[in-house]
XYZ file of C-alpha atoms in Angstrom:
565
model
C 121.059 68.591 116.324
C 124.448 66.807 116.432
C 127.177 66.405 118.513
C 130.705 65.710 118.619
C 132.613 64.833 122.151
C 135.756 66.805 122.006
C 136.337 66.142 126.059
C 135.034 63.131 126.786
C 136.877 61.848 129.776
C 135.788 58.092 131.522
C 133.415 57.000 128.565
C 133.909 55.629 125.359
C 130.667 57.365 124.296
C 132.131 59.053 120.753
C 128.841 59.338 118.945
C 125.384 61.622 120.143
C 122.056 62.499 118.097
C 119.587 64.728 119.607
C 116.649 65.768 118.249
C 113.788 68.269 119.934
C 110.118 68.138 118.933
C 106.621 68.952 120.162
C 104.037 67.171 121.854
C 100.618 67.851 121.708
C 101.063 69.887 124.992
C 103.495 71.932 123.622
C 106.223 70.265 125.704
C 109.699 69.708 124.089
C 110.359 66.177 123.936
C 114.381 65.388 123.751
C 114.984 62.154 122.266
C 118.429 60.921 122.136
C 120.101 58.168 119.933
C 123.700 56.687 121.019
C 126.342 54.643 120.090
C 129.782 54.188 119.099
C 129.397 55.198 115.654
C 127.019 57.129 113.589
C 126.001 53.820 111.731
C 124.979 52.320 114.597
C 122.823 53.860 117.321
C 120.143 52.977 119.280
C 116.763 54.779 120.353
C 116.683 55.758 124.134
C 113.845 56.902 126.329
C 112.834 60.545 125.889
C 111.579 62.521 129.259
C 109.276 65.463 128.833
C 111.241 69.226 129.187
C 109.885 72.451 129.841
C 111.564 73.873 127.161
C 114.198 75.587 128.429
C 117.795 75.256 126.805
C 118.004 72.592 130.228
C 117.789 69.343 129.605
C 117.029 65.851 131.109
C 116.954 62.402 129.867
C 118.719 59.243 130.032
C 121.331 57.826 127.670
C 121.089 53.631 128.304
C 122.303 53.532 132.166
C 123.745 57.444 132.385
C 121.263 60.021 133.577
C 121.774 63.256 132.035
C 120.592 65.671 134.710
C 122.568 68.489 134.163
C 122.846 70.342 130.913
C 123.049 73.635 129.400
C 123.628 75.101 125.977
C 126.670 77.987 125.354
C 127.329 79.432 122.140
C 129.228 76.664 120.367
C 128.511 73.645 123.144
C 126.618 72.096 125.422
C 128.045 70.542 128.525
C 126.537 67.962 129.879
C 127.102 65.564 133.373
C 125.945 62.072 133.068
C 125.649 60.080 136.731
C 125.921 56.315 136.336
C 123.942 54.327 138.765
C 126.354 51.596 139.074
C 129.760 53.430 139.896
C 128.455 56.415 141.279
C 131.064 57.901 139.542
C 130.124 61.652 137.288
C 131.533 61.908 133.607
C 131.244 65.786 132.095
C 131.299 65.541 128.745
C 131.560 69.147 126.367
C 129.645 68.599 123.013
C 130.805 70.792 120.054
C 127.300 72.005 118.884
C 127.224 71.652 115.047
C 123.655 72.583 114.922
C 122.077 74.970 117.856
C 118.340 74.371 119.015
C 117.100 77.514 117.215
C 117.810 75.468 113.461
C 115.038 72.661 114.507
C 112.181 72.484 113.101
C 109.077 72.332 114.484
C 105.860 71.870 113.363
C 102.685 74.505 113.620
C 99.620 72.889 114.857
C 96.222 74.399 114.634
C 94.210 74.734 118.003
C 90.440 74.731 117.960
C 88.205 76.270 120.723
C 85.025 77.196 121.211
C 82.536 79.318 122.922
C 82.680 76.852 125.554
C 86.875 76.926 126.066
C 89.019 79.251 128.427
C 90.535 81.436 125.846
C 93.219 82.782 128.236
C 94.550 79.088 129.432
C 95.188 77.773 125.547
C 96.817 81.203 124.257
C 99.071 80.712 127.367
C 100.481 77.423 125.573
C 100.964 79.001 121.875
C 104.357 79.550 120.372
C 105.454 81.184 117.117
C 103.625 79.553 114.374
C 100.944 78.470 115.742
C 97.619 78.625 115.113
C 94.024 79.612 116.966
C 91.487 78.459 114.912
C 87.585 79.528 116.631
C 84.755 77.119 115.503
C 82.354 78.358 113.169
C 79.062 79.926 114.957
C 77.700 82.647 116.879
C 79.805 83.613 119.595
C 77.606 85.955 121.897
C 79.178 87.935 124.565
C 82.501 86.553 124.346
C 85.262 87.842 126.793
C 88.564 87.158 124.695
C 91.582 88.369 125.817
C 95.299 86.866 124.271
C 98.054 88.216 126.102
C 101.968 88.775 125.391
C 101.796 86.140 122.185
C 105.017 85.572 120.979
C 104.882 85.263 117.175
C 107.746 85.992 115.095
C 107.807 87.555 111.493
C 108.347 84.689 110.131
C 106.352 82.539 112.083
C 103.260 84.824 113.088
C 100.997 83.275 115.523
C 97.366 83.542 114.016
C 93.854 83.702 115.717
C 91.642 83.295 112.766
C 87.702 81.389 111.816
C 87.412 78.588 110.898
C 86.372 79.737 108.120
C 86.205 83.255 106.966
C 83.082 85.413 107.624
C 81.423 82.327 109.851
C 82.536 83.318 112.962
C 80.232 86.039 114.191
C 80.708 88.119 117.452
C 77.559 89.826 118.789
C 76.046 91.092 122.190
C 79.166 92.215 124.738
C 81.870 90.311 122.851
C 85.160 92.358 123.945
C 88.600 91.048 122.387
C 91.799 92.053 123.532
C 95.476 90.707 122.516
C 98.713 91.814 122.880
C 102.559 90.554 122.070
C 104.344 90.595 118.754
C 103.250 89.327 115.601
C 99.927 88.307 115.855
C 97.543 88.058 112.990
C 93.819 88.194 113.563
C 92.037 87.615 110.313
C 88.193 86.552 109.029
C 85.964 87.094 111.789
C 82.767 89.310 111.258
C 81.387 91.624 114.380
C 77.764 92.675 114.328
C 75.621 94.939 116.571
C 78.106 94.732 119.513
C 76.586 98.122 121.049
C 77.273 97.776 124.840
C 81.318 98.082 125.426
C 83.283 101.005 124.905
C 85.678 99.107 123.197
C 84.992 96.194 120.984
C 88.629 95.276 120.057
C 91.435 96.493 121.124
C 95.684 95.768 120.484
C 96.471 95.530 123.837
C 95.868 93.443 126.805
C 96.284 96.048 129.921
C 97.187 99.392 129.924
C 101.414 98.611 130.051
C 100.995 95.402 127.668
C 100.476 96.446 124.028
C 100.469 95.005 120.127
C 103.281 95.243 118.406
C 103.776 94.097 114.544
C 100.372 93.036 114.320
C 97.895 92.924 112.042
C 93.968 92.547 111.958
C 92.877 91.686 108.617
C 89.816 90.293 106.284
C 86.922 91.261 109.488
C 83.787 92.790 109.256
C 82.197 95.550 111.426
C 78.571 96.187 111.139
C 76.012 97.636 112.512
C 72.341 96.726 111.129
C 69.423 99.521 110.751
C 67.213 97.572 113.561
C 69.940 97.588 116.410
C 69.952 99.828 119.315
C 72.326 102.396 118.741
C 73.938 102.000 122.045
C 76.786 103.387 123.796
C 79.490 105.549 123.240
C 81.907 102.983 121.754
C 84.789 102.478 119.672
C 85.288 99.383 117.382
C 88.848 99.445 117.293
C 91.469 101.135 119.677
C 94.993 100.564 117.841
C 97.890 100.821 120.606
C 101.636 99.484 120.089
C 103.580 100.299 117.178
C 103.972 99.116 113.349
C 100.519 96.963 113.627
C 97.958 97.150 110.719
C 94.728 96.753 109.639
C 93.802 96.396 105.969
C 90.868 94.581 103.942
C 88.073 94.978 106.458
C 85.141 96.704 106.240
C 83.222 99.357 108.942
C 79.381 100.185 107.846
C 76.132 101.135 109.620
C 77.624 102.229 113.207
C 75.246 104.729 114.902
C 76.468 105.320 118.385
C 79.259 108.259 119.398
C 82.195 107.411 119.027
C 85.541 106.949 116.791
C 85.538 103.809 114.509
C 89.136 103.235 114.779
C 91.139 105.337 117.021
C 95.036 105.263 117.101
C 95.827 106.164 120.385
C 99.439 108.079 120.621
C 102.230 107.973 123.178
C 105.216 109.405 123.422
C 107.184 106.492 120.494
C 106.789 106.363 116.836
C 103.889 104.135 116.452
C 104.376 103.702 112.358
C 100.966 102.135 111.939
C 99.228 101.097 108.893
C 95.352 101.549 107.158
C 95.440 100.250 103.985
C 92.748 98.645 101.800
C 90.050 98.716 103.587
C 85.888 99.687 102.822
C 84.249 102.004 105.197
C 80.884 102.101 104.636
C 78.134 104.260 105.607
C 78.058 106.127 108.639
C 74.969 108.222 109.802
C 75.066 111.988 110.596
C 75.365 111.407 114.202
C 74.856 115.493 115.152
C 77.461 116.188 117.653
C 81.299 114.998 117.782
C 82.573 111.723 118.039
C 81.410 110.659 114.910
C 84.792 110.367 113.852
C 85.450 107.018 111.097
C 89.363 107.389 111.650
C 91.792 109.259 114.430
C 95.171 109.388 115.152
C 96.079 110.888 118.667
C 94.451 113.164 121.005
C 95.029 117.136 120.887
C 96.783 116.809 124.374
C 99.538 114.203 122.552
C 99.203 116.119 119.004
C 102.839 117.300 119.187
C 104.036 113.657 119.298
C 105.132 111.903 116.226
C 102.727 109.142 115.091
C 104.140 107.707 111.678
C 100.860 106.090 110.841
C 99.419 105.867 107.198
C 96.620 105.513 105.773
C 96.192 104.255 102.333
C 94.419 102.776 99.563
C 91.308 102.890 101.728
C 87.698 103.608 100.042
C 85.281 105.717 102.221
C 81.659 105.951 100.759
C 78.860 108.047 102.949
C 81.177 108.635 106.039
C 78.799 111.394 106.953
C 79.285 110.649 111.041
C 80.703 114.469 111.557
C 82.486 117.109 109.860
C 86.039 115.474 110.376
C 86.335 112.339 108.756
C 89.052 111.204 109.320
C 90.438 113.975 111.985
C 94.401 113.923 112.424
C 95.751 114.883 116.217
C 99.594 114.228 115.898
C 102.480 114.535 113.445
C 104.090 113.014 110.718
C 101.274 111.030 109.385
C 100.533 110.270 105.715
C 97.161 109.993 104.292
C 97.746 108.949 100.452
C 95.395 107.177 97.153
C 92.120 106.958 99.741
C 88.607 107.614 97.575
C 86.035 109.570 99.513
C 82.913 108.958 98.249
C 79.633 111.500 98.888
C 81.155 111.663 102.335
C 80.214 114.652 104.030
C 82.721 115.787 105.688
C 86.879 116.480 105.871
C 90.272 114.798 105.744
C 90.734 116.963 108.842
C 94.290 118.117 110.033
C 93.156 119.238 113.145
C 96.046 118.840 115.718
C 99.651 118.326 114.627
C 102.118 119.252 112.025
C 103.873 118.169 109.359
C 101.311 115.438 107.710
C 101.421 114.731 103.629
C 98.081 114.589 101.871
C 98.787 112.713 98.693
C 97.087 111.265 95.892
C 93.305 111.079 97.333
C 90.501 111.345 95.160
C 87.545 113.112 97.026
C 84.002 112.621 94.781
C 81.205 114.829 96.072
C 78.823 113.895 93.418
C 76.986 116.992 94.459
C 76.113 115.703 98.011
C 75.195 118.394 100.779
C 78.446 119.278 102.565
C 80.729 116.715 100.540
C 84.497 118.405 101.415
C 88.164 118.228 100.935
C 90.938 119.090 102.935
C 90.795 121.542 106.052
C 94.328 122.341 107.033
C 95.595 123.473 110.808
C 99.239 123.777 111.975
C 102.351 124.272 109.960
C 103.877 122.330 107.499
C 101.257 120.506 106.434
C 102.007 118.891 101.778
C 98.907 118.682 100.348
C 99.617 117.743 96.654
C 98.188 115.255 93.641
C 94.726 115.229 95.059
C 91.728 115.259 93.177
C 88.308 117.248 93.862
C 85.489 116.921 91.957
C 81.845 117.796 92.291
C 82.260 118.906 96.523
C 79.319 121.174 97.881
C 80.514 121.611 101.013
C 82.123 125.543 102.003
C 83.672 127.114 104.550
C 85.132 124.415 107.293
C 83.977 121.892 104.232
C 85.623 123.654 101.547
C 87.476 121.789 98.878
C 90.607 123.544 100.648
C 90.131 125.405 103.540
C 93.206 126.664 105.699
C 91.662 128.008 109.044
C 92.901 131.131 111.218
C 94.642 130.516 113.977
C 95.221 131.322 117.960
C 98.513 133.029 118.189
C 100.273 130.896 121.465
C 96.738 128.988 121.867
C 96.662 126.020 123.681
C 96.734 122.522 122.364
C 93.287 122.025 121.974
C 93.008 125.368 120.138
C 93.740 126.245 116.729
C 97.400 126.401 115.403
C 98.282 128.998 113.170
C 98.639 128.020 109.458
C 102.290 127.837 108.167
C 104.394 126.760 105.374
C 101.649 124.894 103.994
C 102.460 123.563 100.512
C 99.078 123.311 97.785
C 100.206 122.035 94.713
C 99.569 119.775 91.904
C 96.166 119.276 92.804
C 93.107 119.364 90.352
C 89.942 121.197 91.032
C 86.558 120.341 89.561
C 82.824 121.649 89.973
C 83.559 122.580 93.398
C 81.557 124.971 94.913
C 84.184 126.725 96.759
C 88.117 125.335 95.868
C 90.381 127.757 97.910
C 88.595 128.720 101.537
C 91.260 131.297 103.320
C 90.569 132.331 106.978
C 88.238 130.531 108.347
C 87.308 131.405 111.509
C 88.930 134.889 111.929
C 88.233 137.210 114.267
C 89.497 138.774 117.106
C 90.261 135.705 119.318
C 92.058 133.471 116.009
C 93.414 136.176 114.790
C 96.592 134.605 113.494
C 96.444 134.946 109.356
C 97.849 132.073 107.229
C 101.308 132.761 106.425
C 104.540 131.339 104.189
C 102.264 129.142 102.021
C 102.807 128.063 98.731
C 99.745 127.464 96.358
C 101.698 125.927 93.113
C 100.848 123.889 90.172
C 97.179 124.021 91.011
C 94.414 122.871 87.589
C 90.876 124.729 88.134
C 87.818 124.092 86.434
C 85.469 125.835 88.266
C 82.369 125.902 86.144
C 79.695 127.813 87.606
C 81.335 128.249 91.153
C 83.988 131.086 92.195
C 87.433 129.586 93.271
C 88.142 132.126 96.146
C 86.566 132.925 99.515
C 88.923 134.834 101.689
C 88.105 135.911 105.376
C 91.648 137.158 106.245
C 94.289 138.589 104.279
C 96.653 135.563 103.524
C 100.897 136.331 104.289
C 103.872 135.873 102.266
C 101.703 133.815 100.092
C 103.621 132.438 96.808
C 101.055 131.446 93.911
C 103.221 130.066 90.932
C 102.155 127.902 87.887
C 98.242 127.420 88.669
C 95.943 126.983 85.935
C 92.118 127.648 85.325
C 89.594 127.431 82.946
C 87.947 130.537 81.834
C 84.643 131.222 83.398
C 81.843 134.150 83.839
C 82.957 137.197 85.935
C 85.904 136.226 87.636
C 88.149 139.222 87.582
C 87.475 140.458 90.853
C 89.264 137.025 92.456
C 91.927 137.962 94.508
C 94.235 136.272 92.992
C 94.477 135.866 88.962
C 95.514 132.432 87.793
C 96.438 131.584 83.687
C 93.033 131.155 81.618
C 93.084 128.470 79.341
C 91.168 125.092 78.019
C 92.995 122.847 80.039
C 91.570 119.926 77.687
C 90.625 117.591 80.208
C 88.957 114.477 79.503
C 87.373 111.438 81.244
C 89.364 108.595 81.540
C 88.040 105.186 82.182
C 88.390 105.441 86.243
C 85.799 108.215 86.218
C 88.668 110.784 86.321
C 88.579 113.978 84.320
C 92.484 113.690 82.923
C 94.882 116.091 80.884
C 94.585 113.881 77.403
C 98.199 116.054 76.547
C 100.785 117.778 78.458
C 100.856 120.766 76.427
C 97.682 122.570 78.079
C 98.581 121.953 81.496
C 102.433 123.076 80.952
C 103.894 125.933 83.007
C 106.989 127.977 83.260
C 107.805 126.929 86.816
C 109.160 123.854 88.081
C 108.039 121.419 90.786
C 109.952 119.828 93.555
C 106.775 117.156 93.811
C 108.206 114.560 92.135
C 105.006 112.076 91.481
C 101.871 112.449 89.998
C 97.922 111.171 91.675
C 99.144 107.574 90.481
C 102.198 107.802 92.072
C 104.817 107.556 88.802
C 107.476 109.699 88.919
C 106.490 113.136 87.198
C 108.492 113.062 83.658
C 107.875 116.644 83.701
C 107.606 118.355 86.935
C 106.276 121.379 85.528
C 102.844 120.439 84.701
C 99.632 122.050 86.373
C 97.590 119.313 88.202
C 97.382 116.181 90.094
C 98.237 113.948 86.785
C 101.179 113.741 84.355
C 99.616 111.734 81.024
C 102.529 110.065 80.414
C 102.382 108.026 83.954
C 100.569 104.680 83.647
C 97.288 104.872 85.482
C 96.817 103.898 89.284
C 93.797 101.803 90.272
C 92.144 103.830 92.573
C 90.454 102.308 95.975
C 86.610 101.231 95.228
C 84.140 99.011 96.958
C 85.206 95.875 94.610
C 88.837 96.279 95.574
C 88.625 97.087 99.407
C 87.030 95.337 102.202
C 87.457 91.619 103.167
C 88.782 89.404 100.169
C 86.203 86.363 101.289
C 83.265 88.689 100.488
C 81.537 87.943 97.268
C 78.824 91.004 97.412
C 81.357 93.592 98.376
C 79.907 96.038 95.593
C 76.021 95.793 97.563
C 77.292 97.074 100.234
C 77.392 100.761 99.120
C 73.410 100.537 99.624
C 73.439 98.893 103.247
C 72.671 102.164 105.247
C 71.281 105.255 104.380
């Protein structure tokens, strides 16, 4: 930082250099250079600051004890011992304090150090580096870290996968900009909450992310109590490349908990592993809100994830609020449902659901209005009704929030059906209490290769329904379906992800056009017309697996598919 005296009045001081750096302590240290010209200055004592834009320290025999920064100066009085007598000098700022740089340090602790009394000292850039070890019931709790988005404050192992939280380990942190990255947590089965973004109930995460950890519960643990690992509060925080296997107990694995802001989370790229048919709710692996906030606007997405053996309960990932996006996920043998259960208005896009013939392997089971489900990819599902490669459920006409919405202005299109033992499920749950039928849907652009199965089970008569441009492949006795889709070989192939893929356009062409304007990889559709979730002329996506997902430090990512069964 330089200066300039523009009023100097009573001193022939005509030269100033200031510079501002950090102790070990964190304390801003303002040394101070003078003289009559630039060439020539001298090195004065310094004096320890609290790091305020007010500052104190001597220049030769004048005391600066006075001293604040405007805009464009900084005016300083300077008492002189001898005369008594007080100059106030105004410094043209040519360089403000914010330019400075200072450098990030890393801080060490350990089991042994008072987590709460070192995060109070961190500033943006900084670093919290926890030894390597076993850390067993460990209360940590960072509050309102300041990190900026360029200079994130990170709490992170020493090295990756080495620092292991067990027993009663809770860890809580809050503030903006935080990155928590490479620690693993194992059989912590006695908190309801095992991490959470938030510090207290008013002092949340925000811009945060939690990345490259590992959740895990082993076969020989006690189940424990109802818990959830991870209780996301705040807004525009995300968690990507970790991975969640083995856990037993009730309750969500990560919850985003919904208030009445735009939270614009994000899931991306991470492995959940196997979860356990735990035989009553709260085997959730993924929610967003609550039915009594499932009106509110969430924003989150959730993406490039793999799921393999989420088996927990019938919702898989169960969605209570609006405006979420759940998009290029794989869903492995997972039996269960993307479940829209609460809210309107979500967009399932691009997910790749592989039963593999597994007992009760679903799709997509869609409540409320407005709901896009297009580009997705079934294959091999055995689950029906709820668990139906599609099922739209009856609703509660004026139900409460908890109930079931009515099914409206749905959109179904551009998705590709294969070996599923029941495709379209319409009406689930009528009767006379949901009695509401769904209505103003449109089932478009649809590819069906049913093989052995039927496509249709309908429980209520669907309304308004338009069915445009949907394709099948001819099977047995299929002519008392309700609804009478295009027979033809839709010469499908399988491609080198696994995928069965249109190998040309010509099959899978139809006379309507689209206003989805990607395909399942997410290229821009270079005809829009085309039956399906894929366009062959789009490049080819990688799609989420167990090699590609998870933390990046983990060599045997691929063995974990096998860890819990």
């Amino acid at each position: 930082m330089r200066f300039t005296g523009v009023n100097v009045r009573e001193t022939n001081l005509d030269f100033c250099q200031i510079r501002a750096e950090r102790n070990f302590n964190h304390t801003e240290l303002a040394r101070a250079t003078v003289g009559t010209h630039p060439s020539q200055p001298r090195a004065l004592p310094h004096r320890e600051t609290s790091g305020s834009s007010k500052i104190s320290f001597r220049f030769g025999s004048h005391t600066i004890d006075d001293a604040y920064l405007g805009e464009s100066r900084m005016v300083i009085q300077l008492n002189h011992p001898a005369i008594g007598s007080v100059y106030k000098c105004i410094f043209a700022v040519t360089m403000g304090f914010s330019s400075l740089s200072v450098a990030a340090k890393d801080v060490v602790i350990t089991p042994e150090t008072d987590p709460e009394s070192v995060a109070e000292n961190l500033v943006a850039g900084d670093s919290l580096v926890l030894s390597n070890g076993t850390w067993k019931d460990a209360d940590l709790k960072f509050e309102g870290l300041s990190g900026t988005a360029e200079k994130p404050i990170r709490i992170r192992a020493e090295t990756a996968g080495q620092v292991v939280f067990t027993g009663q380990t809770e860890f809580r942190f809050s503030g903006s900009h935080v990155i928590v990255t490479g620690f693993v947590f194992r059989d912590i089965t006695e908190v309801s909450d095992v991490v959470q973004f938030r510090t207290h109930s008013q002092r949340h995460a925000h811009d945060c992310r939690m990345s490259d950890c590992v959740f895990e519960q082993t076969p020989d643990s006690e189940a424990g109590i109802e818990s959830r690992w991870v209780s996301v509060y705040g807004t525009h925080n995300r968690i990507d490349h970790c991975y969640f296997g083995g856990k037993r107990s009730r309750g969500t694995t990560v919850v985003v908990w919904v208030r009445d802001e735009v939270e614009g989370h994000r899931i991306d790229h991470n492995h959940f592993g196997p979860r356990p048919e735990l035989g009553k709710n709260g085997g959730e692996t993924i929610r967003i809100g609550t039915s009594d906030v499932s009106e509110l606007t969430s924003g989150t997405i959730v993406e490039d994830n793999f799921f393999y053996r989420c088996d927990g309960e019938a919702e898989i990932i169960s969605n209570k609020s609006c405006d979420n996006i759940y998009r290029h996920n794989v869903f492995e043998e997972c039996s269960g449902t993307l479940t829209l259960r609460h809210g309107h208005q979500c967009r399932v896009d691009g997910n790749v659901f592989l039963g593999k013939t597994q007992r009760g392997t679903g799709g997509v089971r869609i409540i409320g209005r407005d709901h896009v489900v297009v580009n997705n990819y079934f294959e091999g599902l055995r689950g029906d009704a709820e668990r139906a490669a599609i099922c739209m459920m009856n609703g509660i006409p004026n139900g409460s929030l908890d109930g079931y919405a009515p099914v409206s202005n749905a959109v179904v299109s551009h998705n590709t059906f294969v070996d599923c033992k029941v495709s379209l499920e319409l009406g689930v749950g009528a009767g006379k209490k949901q009695s509401a039928n769904p209505a103003d849907c449109r089932v478009t652009h649809n590819a069906f290769l049913p093989g052995k199965w039927a496509l249709f089970r309908i429980h209520s008569t669907p309304i308004r329904f338009v069915w445009e441009g949907n394709k099948q492949e001819p099977r047995g006795n299929d002519q008392d379906q309700p609804v009478q889709f295009e027979r033809i070989d839709l010469r499908l192939e399988r491609a080198s992800d696994g995928l069965l893929r249109p190998v040309q356009a010509d099959s899978i062409r139809t006379s309507f056009k689209s206003t989805v304007a990607s395909d399942i990889d997410g290229h821009p559709r270079g005809d829009v017309s085309l039956a399906g979730c894929d366009d062959p002329h789009t490049p080819r996506r990688e799609q989420p697996s167990a090699s590609n997902t998870g933390p990046t430090w983990q060599a045997d990512k691929p063995e974990r598919n096998g860890n819990v069964d």
